[in-house]
Amino acid sequence: MTRPDWIAVDWGTSHLRAYAMGPEGILAEVTSDDGMGSLAREAYEPALLRLVEGWLEDGRRTPVIACGMVGSRQGWMEAPYRAVPCAPMDPAALVAVPTRDGRLDVRLVPGLKQAKPADVMRGEETQIAGALTLWPQFDGVLCLPGTHSKWVRVSAGEVVGFQTFMTGELFALLSESSVLRHAMTGGGWDPAAFAEAVSDALSRPERIAARLFTIRAESLIAGLGGDAARARLSGLLIGIELAASRPYWLGQEVALIGADPLTSAYAEALAMQGVPARHLAGSAAVVAGLAAAAGKVPA
Amino acid sequence: MTRPDWIAVDWGTSHLRAYAMGPEGILAEVTSDDGMGSLAREAYEPALLRLVEGWLEDGRRTPVIACGMVGSRQGWMEAPYRAVPCAPMDPAALVAVPTRDGRLDVRLVPGLKQAKPADVMRGEETQIAGALTLWPQFDGVLCLPGTHSKWVRVSAGEVVGFQTFMTGELFALLSESSVLRHAMTGGGWDPAAFAEAVSDALSRPERIAARLFTIRAESLIAGLGGDAARARLSGLLIGIELAASRPYWLGQEVALIGADPLTSAYAEALAMQGVPARHLAGSAAVVAGLAAAAGKVPA
């Protein structure tokens, strides 16, 4: 029977993932599709209980630390943004959520905001905090690829500034819902098409609006295959992200936080620019960051 | 009772529009939602009959000339692309479609293709042909804003080259299906926000990937209103289209073909660059182009 000291929760728009945490680290892990996007306010506590009830003990309030969109205005309860520059995690700023079930002691991690250029993050601050517990001396640039990719400057343990790119959401919309979806046959990948598209977009980013439809046209009249089409779309979008984030990575070492194969694609695109990158798995970063929030030394 | 000489049909992905044509021009006009996107092959003839049956006479085959996605591979019957450079319309290249109903004599207008850079159009060739019947001496650049905007070079009555931009489709996806939809409250428009975004995107197109999410962030933490958000998104997307289409419009007069308010937005963006534009309504261009296909002098 799993009896965690506390429970770490990564609760995003489309997923809910809970970790039973013991003195040595993760004891068990469970997931569901009960993301913020599909839950009304009163549905959060039942969704959490469905997943973790077996870990709770009568007569004891188990700490639950949750990060991600669960703390947004449309989430369980709003955990107001903290303003950068600041440390990515402040255990004193966690927002307690009242629960019906007395065995739960739920607290939400606030996101971060930046006044100018206006920007926000929610969930990534926990991954950044996790990276800093694992690499305490880190000073430099983090890149968190994803639906809304983040480029983050970290110095002396604080987030100094950051910038969000809609790269992942654009890829999903264009490859699944636009006319380009007809070109995305099969499920493969063409590394050469990716590399060429990254270079193309980086050297002539102003042509991006023209380059997208060419994927459709080449698919119709020039035999462009599905693997090359998908890789080229990804390369064009990552390429214009790199064009706009150049001040972040130029002459820097970059640490990538996230899951493969996406982080590998970013690593390859950065390597083509002569930029070395190290890598931390996103799930490890989340758990380490939530442990920092819970005041636990990572195992 | 309407008894047309022939029937002009504009049949796109999401709409079907038919015009009863007499010696003086349009006698009547009917529309439905039976676009290519919602029709199986065997459903085209019934969809057309539902709309135009009242115009047909027993014992006579009424010519029906149709342009648009109805002639695509996924349409009623494929009308293979003609390769540029060529005249936008060749009555001899119309593709006859067999029909069950003997009162119909249906012919489809082929689209145009360009080998390099690979590009295609289907429907716009008819608008271009229409513009050339109305402006027979036209020599220069046409811009047809829309879901897939086209920039077209015309010389000596021929389409010399063209380039497609996914601007309209990107605007629809981003404003209706992305995280930016939350910022698009109300239905208004902010002209100053539009103008600023056009300038911004034209002068620094490489920053487009960074500028999009700022709309969401400013809406969350800086009070950006819905009208300004919508106008800024439109301005950014039209701005990067103008950045990539600069070789078409720089130092040229441009003729815009399409519907307001979209063509007015393009006209304003071009005027900001010192480029004058004249304007032809898209529906008038389609009917004039189909009349050219039918061998009729426009009224």
Coordinates of C-alpha atoms in Angstrom, one line a residue:
Chain A
M1 CA 0.0 0.0 0.0
T2 CA 1.4 3.4 -1.1
R3 CA 1.6 5.9 1.8
P4 CA 3.4 9.0 0.4
D5 CA 4.8 11.8 2.6
W6 CA 3.3 14.2 0.1
I7 CA 1.9 14.3 -3.4
A8 CA 3.4 16.2 -6.4
V9 CA 0.8 17.2 -9.1
D10 CA 1.5 18.5 -12.6
W11 CA -1.9 19.7 -13.7
G12 CA -2.0 21.3 -17.2
T13 CA -4.6 22.1 -19.8
S14 CA -5.0 18.6 -21.1
H15 CA -3.5 16.3 -18.5
L16 CA -3.4 15.6 -14.8
R17 CA -0.3 13.7 -13.4
A18 CA 0.2 12.9 -9.7
Y19 CA 3.3 11.5 -8.0
A20 CA 3.3 9.7 -4.6
M21 CA 6.5 11.1 -3.0
G22 CA 8.5 9.3 -0.3
P23 CA 11.8 10.2 1.4
E24 CA 13.7 8.6 -1.5
G25 CA 11.7 10.2 -4.3
I26 CA 8.9 8.9 -6.5
L27 CA 7.0 5.9 -5.0
A28 CA 4.2 5.8 -7.7
E29 CA 2.8 7.8 -10.6
V30 CA -0.7 8.0 -11.9
T31 CA -2.2 10.1 -14.8
S32 CA -5.6 11.0 -16.2
D33 CA -7.1 13.2 -19.0
D34 CA -8.8 15.5 -16.4
G35 CA -6.9 18.6 -17.6
M36 CA -8.0 22.2 -16.8
G37 CA -9.6 22.5 -20.2
S38 CA -12.3 19.9 -19.4
L39 CA -13.0 20.7 -15.8
A40 CA -15.6 23.0 -14.1
R41 CA -14.4 24.5 -10.8
E42 CA -16.3 22.0 -8.6
A43 CA -14.9 19.1 -10.6
Y44 CA -11.2 19.6 -9.5
E45 CA -11.4 17.9 -6.1
P46 CA -13.3 14.8 -7.4
A47 CA -10.8 14.5 -10.3
L48 CA -7.9 14.6 -7.9
L49 CA -9.5 12.1 -5.5
R50 CA -10.2 9.7 -8.3
L51 CA -6.5 9.6 -9.0
V52 CA -4.9 9.7 -5.5
E53 CA -7.6 8.5 -3.0
G54 CA -5.7 5.2 -2.5
W55 CA -2.7 7.1 -1.2
L56 CA -4.6 9.0 1.5
E57 CA -4.9 8.1 5.2
D58 CA -7.8 8.8 7.5
G59 CA -6.9 11.2 10.2
R60 CA -4.0 12.8 8.3
R61 CA -3.9 15.7 5.9
T62 CA -1.5 14.8 3.1
P63 CA 0.2 17.8 1.5
V64 CA -0.5 18.1 -2.3
I65 CA 1.5 20.6 -4.3
A66 CA 0.2 21.3 -7.7
C67 CA 1.6 23.5 -10.6
G68 CA 0.3 24.4 -14.0
M69 CA -3.0 25.7 -15.4
V70 CA -4.8 24.4 -12.3
G71 CA -3.8 27.8 -10.8
S72 CA -5.1 29.9 -13.6
R73 CA -8.2 32.1 -13.5
Q74 CA -10.1 29.4 -15.3
G75 CA -8.6 26.7 -13.0
W76 CA -9.4 25.4 -9.5
M77 CA -8.5 28.6 -7.9
E78 CA -6.4 31.5 -9.1
A79 CA -2.8 31.7 -7.9
P80 CA -1.8 35.2 -8.9
Y81 CA 1.3 35.7 -11.0
R82 CA 4.5 36.7 -9.3
A83 CA 6.5 39.4 -11.1
V84 CA 10.0 38.8 -12.4
P85 CA 12.8 39.3 -11.6
C86 CA 12.3 36.8 -8.8
A87 CA 13.2 33.3 -7.8
P88 CA 11.2 30.8 -9.9
M89 CA 9.7 29.3 -6.7
D90 CA 8.7 30.8 -3.3
P91 CA 7.2 28.3 -0.9
A92 CA 5.6 31.2 1.0
A93 CA 3.7 32.2 -2.1
L94 CA 1.8 28.9 -2.5
V95 CA -2.0 29.4 -2.5
A96 CA -4.0 27.1 -0.3
V97 CA -7.2 25.6 -1.7
P98 CA -10.1 24.7 0.6
T99 CA -11.2 21.1 0.1
R100 CA -14.3 19.1 1.3
D101 CA -12.2 16.1 2.0
G102 CA -10.2 16.6 5.2
R103 CA -7.4 14.3 4.1
L104 CA -6.2 16.8 1.5
D105 CA -4.0 19.8 2.1
V106 CA -3.8 21.3 -1.4
R107 CA -1.5 24.2 -2.4
L108 CA -1.1 25.8 -5.9
V109 CA 2.1 27.2 -7.3
P110 CA 1.8 30.7 -8.8
G111 CA 2.9 31.5 -12.3
L112 CA 5.3 34.3 -13.3
K113 CA 4.6 37.5 -15.2
Q114 CA 6.8 40.0 -16.9
A115 CA 5.6 43.6 -17.4
K116 CA 7.6 44.5 -20.6
P117 CA 7.5 42.9 -23.0
A118 CA 4.3 41.5 -21.5
D119 CA 4.6 37.8 -20.9
V120 CA 3.3 35.1 -18.6
M121 CA 4.2 31.5 -17.7
R122 CA 2.3 28.9 -15.5
G123 CA 3.9 25.5 -14.9
E124 CA 7.3 26.3 -16.5
E125 CA 8.4 28.2 -13.3
T126 CA 8.3 24.9 -11.5
Q127 CA 10.4 23.2 -14.1
I128 CA 12.9 26.1 -13.9
A129 CA 13.0 25.8 -10.1
G130 CA 13.6 22.1 -10.5
A131 CA 16.5 22.7 -12.9
L132 CA 18.0 25.1 -10.3
T133 CA 17.8 22.5 -7.5
L134 CA 19.6 20.0 -9.8
W135 CA 22.1 22.6 -11.2
P136 CA 22.4 25.0 -8.2
Q137 CA 25.2 27.1 -9.9
F138 CA 23.3 27.5 -13.2
D139 CA 23.5 30.9 -14.7
G140 CA 22.4 31.3 -18.3
V141 CA 19.6 30.5 -20.7
L142 CA 16.9 27.9 -20.4
C143 CA 14.7 26.8 -23.3
L144 CA 11.5 24.9 -22.6
P145 CA 10.0 23.8 -26.0
G146 CA 6.3 23.0 -26.1
T147 CA 2.9 24.3 -27.0
H148 CA 4.1 27.7 -25.8
S149 CA 7.9 27.5 -25.9
K150 CA 9.7 29.7 -23.3
W151 CA 13.2 31.2 -23.5
V152 CA 14.3 32.2 -20.0
R153 CA 17.3 34.1 -18.7
V154 CA 18.4 32.9 -15.2
S155 CA 21.0 34.7 -13.1
A156 CA 21.9 34.3 -9.4
G157 CA 18.9 31.9 -8.8
E158 CA 16.4 34.3 -10.3
V159 CA 14.4 34.5 -13.5
V160 CA 15.6 37.7 -15.0
G161 CA 13.4 37.8 -18.1
F162 CA 11.6 35.5 -20.5
Q163 CA 9.8 35.3 -23.9
T164 CA 7.1 33.0 -25.1
F165 CA 6.7 31.6 -28.6
M166 CA 3.5 29.9 -29.9
T167 CA 5.6 27.4 -31.9
G168 CA 4.0 24.2 -30.7
E169 CA 0.4 25.5 -31.0
L170 CA 1.1 26.8 -34.5
F171 CA 2.5 23.4 -35.5
A172 CA -0.6 21.6 -34.1
L173 CA -3.0 24.0 -35.8
L174 CA -1.2 24.0 -39.1
S175 CA -0.5 20.3 -39.3
E176 CA -3.9 19.2 -38.0
S177 CA -6.5 21.9 -38.9
S178 CA -5.1 23.9 -41.9
V179 CA -5.0 23.0 -45.6
L180 CA -1.4 21.7 -44.9
R181 CA -2.9 18.7 -43.1
H182 CA -3.5 17.1 -46.5
A183 CA 0.3 17.1 -47.0
M184 CA 1.1 15.5 -43.6
T185 CA 0.6 11.8 -44.7
G186 CA 2.3 9.1 -42.7
G187 CA 3.9 9.6 -39.4
G188 CA 7.5 9.9 -40.2
W189 CA 10.3 12.5 -40.2
D190 CA 12.8 13.7 -42.7
P191 CA 15.9 15.0 -40.9
A192 CA 17.4 16.7 -44.0
A193 CA 14.1 18.5 -44.7
F194 CA 14.0 19.7 -41.1
A195 CA 17.6 21.0 -41.2
E196 CA 17.1 22.8 -44.5
A197 CA 13.9 24.5 -43.3
V198 CA 15.6 25.7 -40.0
S199 CA 18.4 27.3 -42.1
D200 CA 16.0 28.8 -44.5
A201 CA 13.7 30.3 -41.9
L202 CA 16.7 31.6 -39.8
S203 CA 18.4 33.2 -42.8
R204 CA 15.2 34.7 -44.3
P205 CA 12.6 34.8 -41.6
E206 CA 10.6 37.5 -43.5
R207 CA 9.7 34.8 -46.1
I208 CA 7.9 32.6 -43.6
A209 CA 4.4 33.6 -44.8
A210 CA 5.3 32.6 -48.3
R211 CA 7.1 29.3 -47.3
L212 CA 4.1 27.8 -45.5
F213 CA 1.8 27.4 -48.5
T214 CA 4.7 26.0 -50.6
I215 CA 4.4 22.8 -48.5
R216 CA 0.8 22.3 -49.8
A217 CA 1.7 23.3 -53.4
E218 CA 4.8 21.0 -53.6
S219 CA 2.7 18.2 -52.1
L220 CA 0.1 18.7 -54.9
I221 CA 2.3 19.2 -57.9
A222 CA 5.9 18.3 -57.0
G223 CA 5.6 15.0 -55.1
L224 CA 6.6 16.3 -51.7
G225 CA 6.2 13.4 -49.3
G226 CA 4.5 13.4 -45.9
D227 CA 7.7 12.9 -43.8
A228 CA 9.4 15.8 -45.6
A229 CA 6.3 18.0 -45.3
R230 CA 6.0 17.5 -41.5
A231 CA 9.7 18.0 -40.9
R232 CA 9.8 21.1 -43.1
L233 CA 6.8 22.7 -41.2
S234 CA 8.5 21.9 -37.9
G235 CA 11.8 23.3 -39.2
L236 CA 10.2 26.5 -40.5
L237 CA 8.4 27.2 -37.2
I238 CA 11.4 26.4 -35.0
G239 CA 13.6 28.4 -37.4
I240 CA 11.5 31.6 -37.0
E241 CA 11.5 31.0 -33.2
L242 CA 15.3 30.9 -33.3
A243 CA 15.3 34.0 -35.5
A244 CA 13.3 35.9 -32.8
S245 CA 15.1 34.4 -29.8
R246 CA 18.6 35.0 -31.2
P247 CA 19.4 37.5 -28.3
Y248 CA 18.8 34.6 -25.9
W249 CA 21.0 31.9 -27.5
L250 CA 23.7 33.8 -29.5
G251 CA 27.1 32.9 -28.0
Q252 CA 25.4 31.1 -25.0
E253 CA 25.2 27.6 -23.8
V254 CA 21.5 26.6 -23.6
A255 CA 19.8 24.1 -21.3
L256 CA 16.8 22.4 -22.8
I257 CA 14.0 21.2 -20.5
G258 CA 11.3 19.0 -22.0
A259 CA 10.5 15.7 -23.6
D260 CA 12.0 14.0 -26.7
P261 CA 11.7 14.0 -29.6
L262 CA 10.9 17.8 -29.4
T263 CA 13.9 18.7 -27.3
S264 CA 16.2 16.7 -29.7
A265 CA 14.8 18.7 -32.6
Y266 CA 15.7 22.0 -30.8
A267 CA 19.1 20.6 -29.8
E268 CA 19.8 19.8 -33.5
A269 CA 18.6 23.2 -34.7
L270 CA 20.8 24.9 -32.1
A271 CA 23.8 22.7 -32.9
M272 CA 23.5 23.9 -36.5
Q273 CA 24.1 27.4 -35.2
G274 CA 27.1 26.3 -33.2
V275 CA 25.2 26.4 -29.9
P276 CA 25.7 23.5 -27.5
A277 CA 22.8 22.4 -25.4
R278 CA 22.4 20.2 -22.4
H279 CA 19.1 18.5 -21.6
L280 CA 16.8 17.8 -18.6
A281 CA 13.7 15.7 -18.9
G282 CA 10.6 17.8 -18.3
S283 CA 9.0 15.3 -15.8
A284 CA 12.2 15.2 -13.7
A285 CA 12.2 19.0 -13.7
V286 CA 8.6 19.3 -12.5
V287 CA 9.0 16.8 -9.7
A288 CA 12.2 18.5 -8.5
G289 CA 10.5 21.9 -8.6
L290 CA 7.5 20.7 -6.7
A291 CA 9.9 19.2 -4.1
A292 CA 11.5 22.6 -3.7
A293 CA 8.0 24.1 -3.2
A294 CA 7.3 21.4 -0.6
G295 CA 10.5 22.2 1.2
K296 CA 11.9 18.7 0.4
V297 CA 15.4 18.0 -0.6
P298 CA 15.3 16.2 -4.0
A299 CA 16.3 12.6 -3.7
Chain B
M1 CA -39.9 33.2 -64.2
T2 CA -36.1 33.4 -64.6
R3 CA -34.8 31.8 -67.8
P4 CA -31.1 32.5 -68.0
D5 CA -29.0 32.1 -71.2
W6 CA -26.4 30.4 -69.0
I7 CA -25.5 30.0 -65.3
A8 CA -22.4 31.3 -63.6
V9 CA -21.2 29.3 -60.6
D10 CA -18.7 30.2 -57.9
W11 CA -18.2 26.9 -56.0
G12 CA -15.6 27.1 -53.2
T13 CA -14.7 25.0 -50.1
S14 CA -17.5 26.4 -48.0
H15 CA -20.0 28.0 -50.3
L16 CA -22.0 27.6 -53.6
R17 CA -23.2 30.7 -55.4
A18 CA -25.0 30.6 -58.7
Y19 CA -26.0 33.5 -61.0
A20 CA -28.7 33.4 -63.6
M21 CA -27.1 35.3 -66.6
G22 CA -29.0 37.1 -69.3
P23 CA -27.8 39.3 -72.2
E24 CA -27.7 42.3 -69.9
G25 CA -25.9 40.5 -67.0
I26 CA -27.1 39.1 -63.7
L27 CA -30.8 38.2 -63.6
A28 CA -30.8 36.5 -60.2
E29 CA -28.4 35.1 -57.6
V30 CA -28.8 32.2 -55.2
T31 CA -26.4 30.8 -52.6
S32 CA -26.1 27.8 -50.3
D33 CA -23.7 26.3 -47.8
D34 CA -23.0 23.2 -50.1
G35 CA -19.3 23.9 -50.4
M36 CA -16.8 21.3 -51.7
G37 CA -15.8 20.6 -48.1
S38 CA -19.1 19.1 -47.2
L39 CA -20.0 17.2 -50.4
A40 CA -19.3 13.6 -51.6
R41 CA -18.8 13.2 -55.3
E42 CA -22.4 12.1 -56.0
A43 CA -23.8 15.0 -54.0
Y44 CA -22.7 17.8 -56.4
E45 CA -25.4 17.4 -59.0
P46 CA -28.2 17.3 -56.5
A47 CA -26.7 20.3 -54.6
L48 CA -26.6 22.3 -57.9
L49 CA -30.1 21.3 -58.9
R50 CA -31.5 22.3 -55.5
L51 CA -30.3 25.8 -56.2
V52 CA -30.9 26.3 -59.9
E53 CA -33.7 23.9 -60.9
G54 CA -36.2 26.7 -61.2
W55 CA -34.0 28.3 -63.9
L56 CA -33.9 25.2 -66.2
E57 CA -36.2 24.4 -69.2
D58 CA -37.2 21.0 -70.4
G59 CA -35.8 20.2 -73.8
R60 CA -32.9 22.6 -73.4
R61 CA -29.3 22.1 -72.0
T62 CA -28.4 25.3 -70.1
P63 CA -24.7 26.0 -70.0
V64 CA -23.3 26.1 -66.5
I65 CA -19.7 27.4 -66.0
A66 CA -18.3 26.7 -62.5
C67 CA -15.0 27.8 -61.0
G68 CA -13.3 27.1 -57.6
M69 CA -12.6 24.0 -55.5
V70 CA -15.4 22.1 -57.4
G71 CA -12.7 21.3 -59.9
S72 CA -10.2 20.0 -57.4
R73 CA -9.3 16.3 -57.0
Q74 CA -11.6 16.2 -54.0
G75 CA -14.3 18.0 -55.9
W76 CA -17.0 17.0 -58.5
M77 CA -14.4 16.2 -61.1
E78 CA -10.8 17.2 -61.4
A79 CA -10.0 20.0 -63.9
P80 CA -6.2 19.6 -64.2
Y81 CA -4.1 22.8 -63.5
R82 CA -2.8 24.8 -66.4
A83 CA 0.8 25.8 -66.1
V84 CA 1.8 29.5 -66.0
P85 CA 2.8 31.6 -67.9
C86 CA -0.5 31.5 -69.6
A87 CA -3.7 33.5 -70.0
P88 CA -5.8 33.2 -66.8
M89 CA -8.7 31.7 -68.8
D90 CA -8.9 29.4 -71.8
P91 CA -12.4 28.5 -72.9
A92 CA -11.0 25.5 -74.7
A93 CA -9.6 24.1 -71.5
L94 CA -12.9 23.9 -69.7
V95 CA -13.7 20.3 -68.4
A96 CA -17.1 18.9 -69.2
V97 CA -18.8 17.0 -66.4
P98 CA -21.4 14.3 -67.2
T99 CA -24.7 14.8 -65.5
R100 CA -27.8 12.7 -65.0
D101 CA -30.1 15.6 -65.6
G102 CA -30.2 16.3 -69.4
R103 CA -31.1 20.0 -68.8
L104 CA -27.5 20.7 -67.5
D105 CA -24.4 21.3 -69.5
V106 CA -21.8 21.7 -66.8
R107 CA -18.2 22.8 -67.5
L108 CA -15.4 23.4 -64.9
V109 CA -12.7 26.0 -65.0
P110 CA -9.1 24.6 -64.4
G111 CA -6.9 26.2 -61.8
L112 CA -3.3 27.4 -62.5
K113 CA 0.0 25.9 -61.3
Q114 CA 3.5 27.3 -61.1
A115 CA 6.5 24.9 -61.1
K116 CA 9.0 27.0 -59.1
P117 CA 8.4 28.2 -56.5
A118 CA 5.7 25.5 -56.4
D119 CA 2.3 27.1 -56.2
V120 CA -1.3 26.6 -57.2
M121 CA -4.6 28.5 -57.4
R122 CA -8.2 27.4 -58.1
G123 CA -10.9 30.1 -58.4
E124 CA -8.6 33.1 -58.4
E125 CA -7.7 32.5 -62.1
T126 CA -11.4 33.4 -62.9
Q127 CA -11.2 36.6 -60.9
I128 CA -8.0 37.5 -62.7
A129 CA -9.6 36.8 -66.0
G130 CA -12.6 39.0 -64.9
A131 CA -10.3 41.8 -64.0
L132 CA -8.6 41.6 -67.4
T133 CA -12.0 41.8 -69.2
L134 CA -12.8 44.9 -67.2
W135 CA -9.3 46.4 -67.5
P136 CA -8.1 45.0 -70.8
Q137 CA -4.8 47.0 -70.8
F138 CA -3.9 46.0 -67.3
D139 CA -0.2 45.2 -66.8
G140 CA 1.1 44.9 -63.3
V141 CA 0.4 43.4 -59.9
L142 CA -2.9 42.0 -58.6
C143 CA -3.5 41.1 -54.9
L144 CA -6.4 38.8 -54.0
P145 CA -6.7 38.8 -50.2
G146 CA -8.4 35.9 -48.6
T147 CA -8.0 32.5 -46.8
H148 CA -5.1 31.9 -49.1
S149 CA -4.0 35.4 -50.4
K150 CA -2.5 35.5 -53.9
W151 CA 0.0 38.0 -55.3
V152 CA 0.0 37.8 -59.1
R153 CA 2.1 39.4 -61.8
V154 CA 0.2 40.0 -65.0
S155 CA 1.7 41.1 -68.3
A156 CA 0.4 41.1 -71.9
G157 CA -2.8 39.3 -70.8
E158 CA -0.9 36.4 -69.1
V159 CA -0.3 35.4 -65.5
V160 CA 3.5 35.5 -65.4
G161 CA 4.0 34.3 -61.8
F162 CA 2.2 34.2 -58.4
Q163 CA 2.7 33.5 -54.7
T164 CA 0.2 32.3 -52.1
F165 CA 0.1 33.3 -48.5
M166 CA -1.9 31.5 -45.8
T167 CA -2.7 34.8 -44.1
G168 CA -6.5 34.4 -43.9
E169 CA -6.3 30.8 -42.7
L170 CA -3.7 31.7 -40.0
F171 CA -5.9 34.6 -38.8
A172 CA -8.9 32.2 -38.5
L173 CA -7.0 29.5 -36.7
L174 CA -5.2 31.9 -34.4
S175 CA -8.3 34.1 -33.6
E176 CA -10.8 31.2 -33.2
S177 CA -8.8 28.1 -32.2
S178 CA -5.6 29.2 -30.4
V179 CA -5.0 30.5 -26.9
L180 CA -5.3 34.0 -28.5
R181 CA -9.1 33.5 -28.9
H182 CA -9.5 34.4 -25.3
A183 CA -8.1 37.9 -26.1
M184 CA -10.5 38.4 -29.1
T185 CA -13.5 39.7 -27.0
G186 CA -16.1 41.8 -28.7
G187 CA -16.3 42.2 -32.5
G188 CA -14.7 45.6 -33.0
W189 CA -11.6 47.0 -34.7
D190 CA -8.8 49.4 -33.6
P191 CA -7.3 51.1 -36.6
A192 CA -4.3 52.5 -34.7
A193 CA -3.4 49.0 -33.4
F194 CA -3.7 47.6 -36.9
A195 CA -1.4 50.3 -38.4
E196 CA 1.2 49.9 -35.6
A197 CA 1.2 46.1 -36.1
V198 CA 1.7 46.3 -39.8
S199 CA 4.6 48.6 -39.4
D200 CA 6.1 46.5 -36.7
A201 CA 5.9 43.3 -38.7
L202 CA 7.2 44.9 -41.9
S203 CA 10.2 46.5 -40.2
R204 CA 11.1 43.4 -38.0
P205 CA 9.4 40.4 -39.6
E206 CA 11.9 38.1 -37.8
R207 CA 10.1 38.9 -34.5
I208 CA 6.7 37.6 -35.6
A209 CA 7.0 34.4 -33.6
A210 CA 7.6 36.5 -30.4
R211 CA 4.9 39.1 -31.1
L212 CA 1.9 36.7 -31.3
F213 CA 1.9 35.5 -27.7
T214 CA 2.3 39.1 -26.5
I215 CA -1.3 39.6 -27.5
R216 CA -2.4 36.9 -25.0
A217 CA 0.0 38.2 -22.3
E218 CA -1.0 41.9 -22.7
S219 CA -4.7 40.8 -22.6
L220 CA -4.0 39.0 -19.3
I221 CA -1.8 41.4 -17.4
A222 CA -1.8 44.8 -19.3
G223 CA -5.5 45.4 -20.1
L224 CA -5.3 44.9 -23.9
G225 CA -8.8 45.2 -25.3
G226 CA -10.5 42.8 -27.7
D227 CA -10.7 45.3 -30.6
A228 CA -7.0 46.1 -30.3
A229 CA -6.1 42.4 -30.0
R230 CA -8.0 41.5 -33.2
A231 CA -6.6 44.4 -35.2
R232 CA -3.1 43.7 -34.0
L233 CA -3.3 40.0 -34.9
S234 CA -4.5 41.0 -38.4
G235 CA -1.9 43.7 -38.7
L236 CA 1.0 41.3 -37.7
L237 CA -0.2 38.7 -40.3
I238 CA -0.8 41.2 -43.1
G239 CA 2.5 42.8 -42.2
I240 CA 4.6 39.6 -42.6
E241 CA 2.7 38.9 -45.9
L242 CA 3.8 42.3 -47.1
A243 CA 7.3 41.7 -45.9
A244 CA 7.5 38.5 -48.0
S245 CA 5.6 39.9 -51.0
R246 CA 7.7 43.1 -51.2
P247 CA 9.2 42.1 -54.6
Y248 CA 5.6 42.2 -55.9
W249 CA 4.5 45.6 -54.6
L250 CA 7.6 47.7 -54.2
G251 CA 7.4 50.7 -56.5
Q252 CA 4.2 49.3 -58.2
E253 CA 0.6 50.2 -58.4
V254 CA -1.5 47.3 -57.0
A255 CA -5.0 46.2 -57.9
L256 CA -6.9 44.6 -55.1
I257 CA -9.6 42.0 -55.9
G258 CA -11.9 40.9 -53.0
A259 CA -14.5 41.9 -50.5
D260 CA -14.5 44.6 -47.8
P261 CA -13.5 45.0 -45.1
L262 CA -10.5 42.8 -45.9
T263 CA -9.4 44.6 -49.1
S264 CA -9.7 48.0 -47.3
A265 CA -7.3 46.7 -44.6
Y266 CA -4.8 45.7 -47.3
A267 CA -5.3 49.0 -49.1
E268 CA -4.6 50.9 -45.9
A269 CA -1.5 48.7 -45.2
L270 CA -0.2 49.4 -48.7
A271 CA -1.0 53.1 -48.5
M272 CA 1.3 53.2 -45.4
Q273 CA 4.1 52.0 -47.6
G274 CA 3.3 54.6 -50.3
V275 CA 1.7 52.1 -52.6
P276 CA -1.6 53.2 -54.3
A277 CA -4.2 50.5 -54.8
R278 CA -7.4 50.3 -56.9
H279 CA -10.1 47.9 -56.0
L280 CA -12.4 45.5 -57.8
A281 CA -15.2 43.6 -55.9
G282 CA -14.5 39.8 -55.9
S283 CA -18.0 38.9 -56.9
A284 CA -17.9 41.2 -59.9
A285 CA -14.5 39.7 -60.9
V286 CA -15.8 36.1 -60.7
V287 CA -18.9 36.8 -62.8
A288 CA -16.9 38.7 -65.4
G289 CA -14.3 35.9 -65.5
L290 CA -17.0 33.2 -65.9
A291 CA -18.5 35.3 -68.7
A292 CA -15.2 35.3 -70.5
A293 CA -15.1 31.5 -70.1
A294 CA -18.6 31.3 -71.5
G295 CA -17.6 33.4 -74.5
K296 CA -20.0 36.2 -73.4
V297 CA -19.1 39.8 -73.5
P298 CA -19.6 41.2 -70.0
A299 CA -22.6 43.5 -69.7

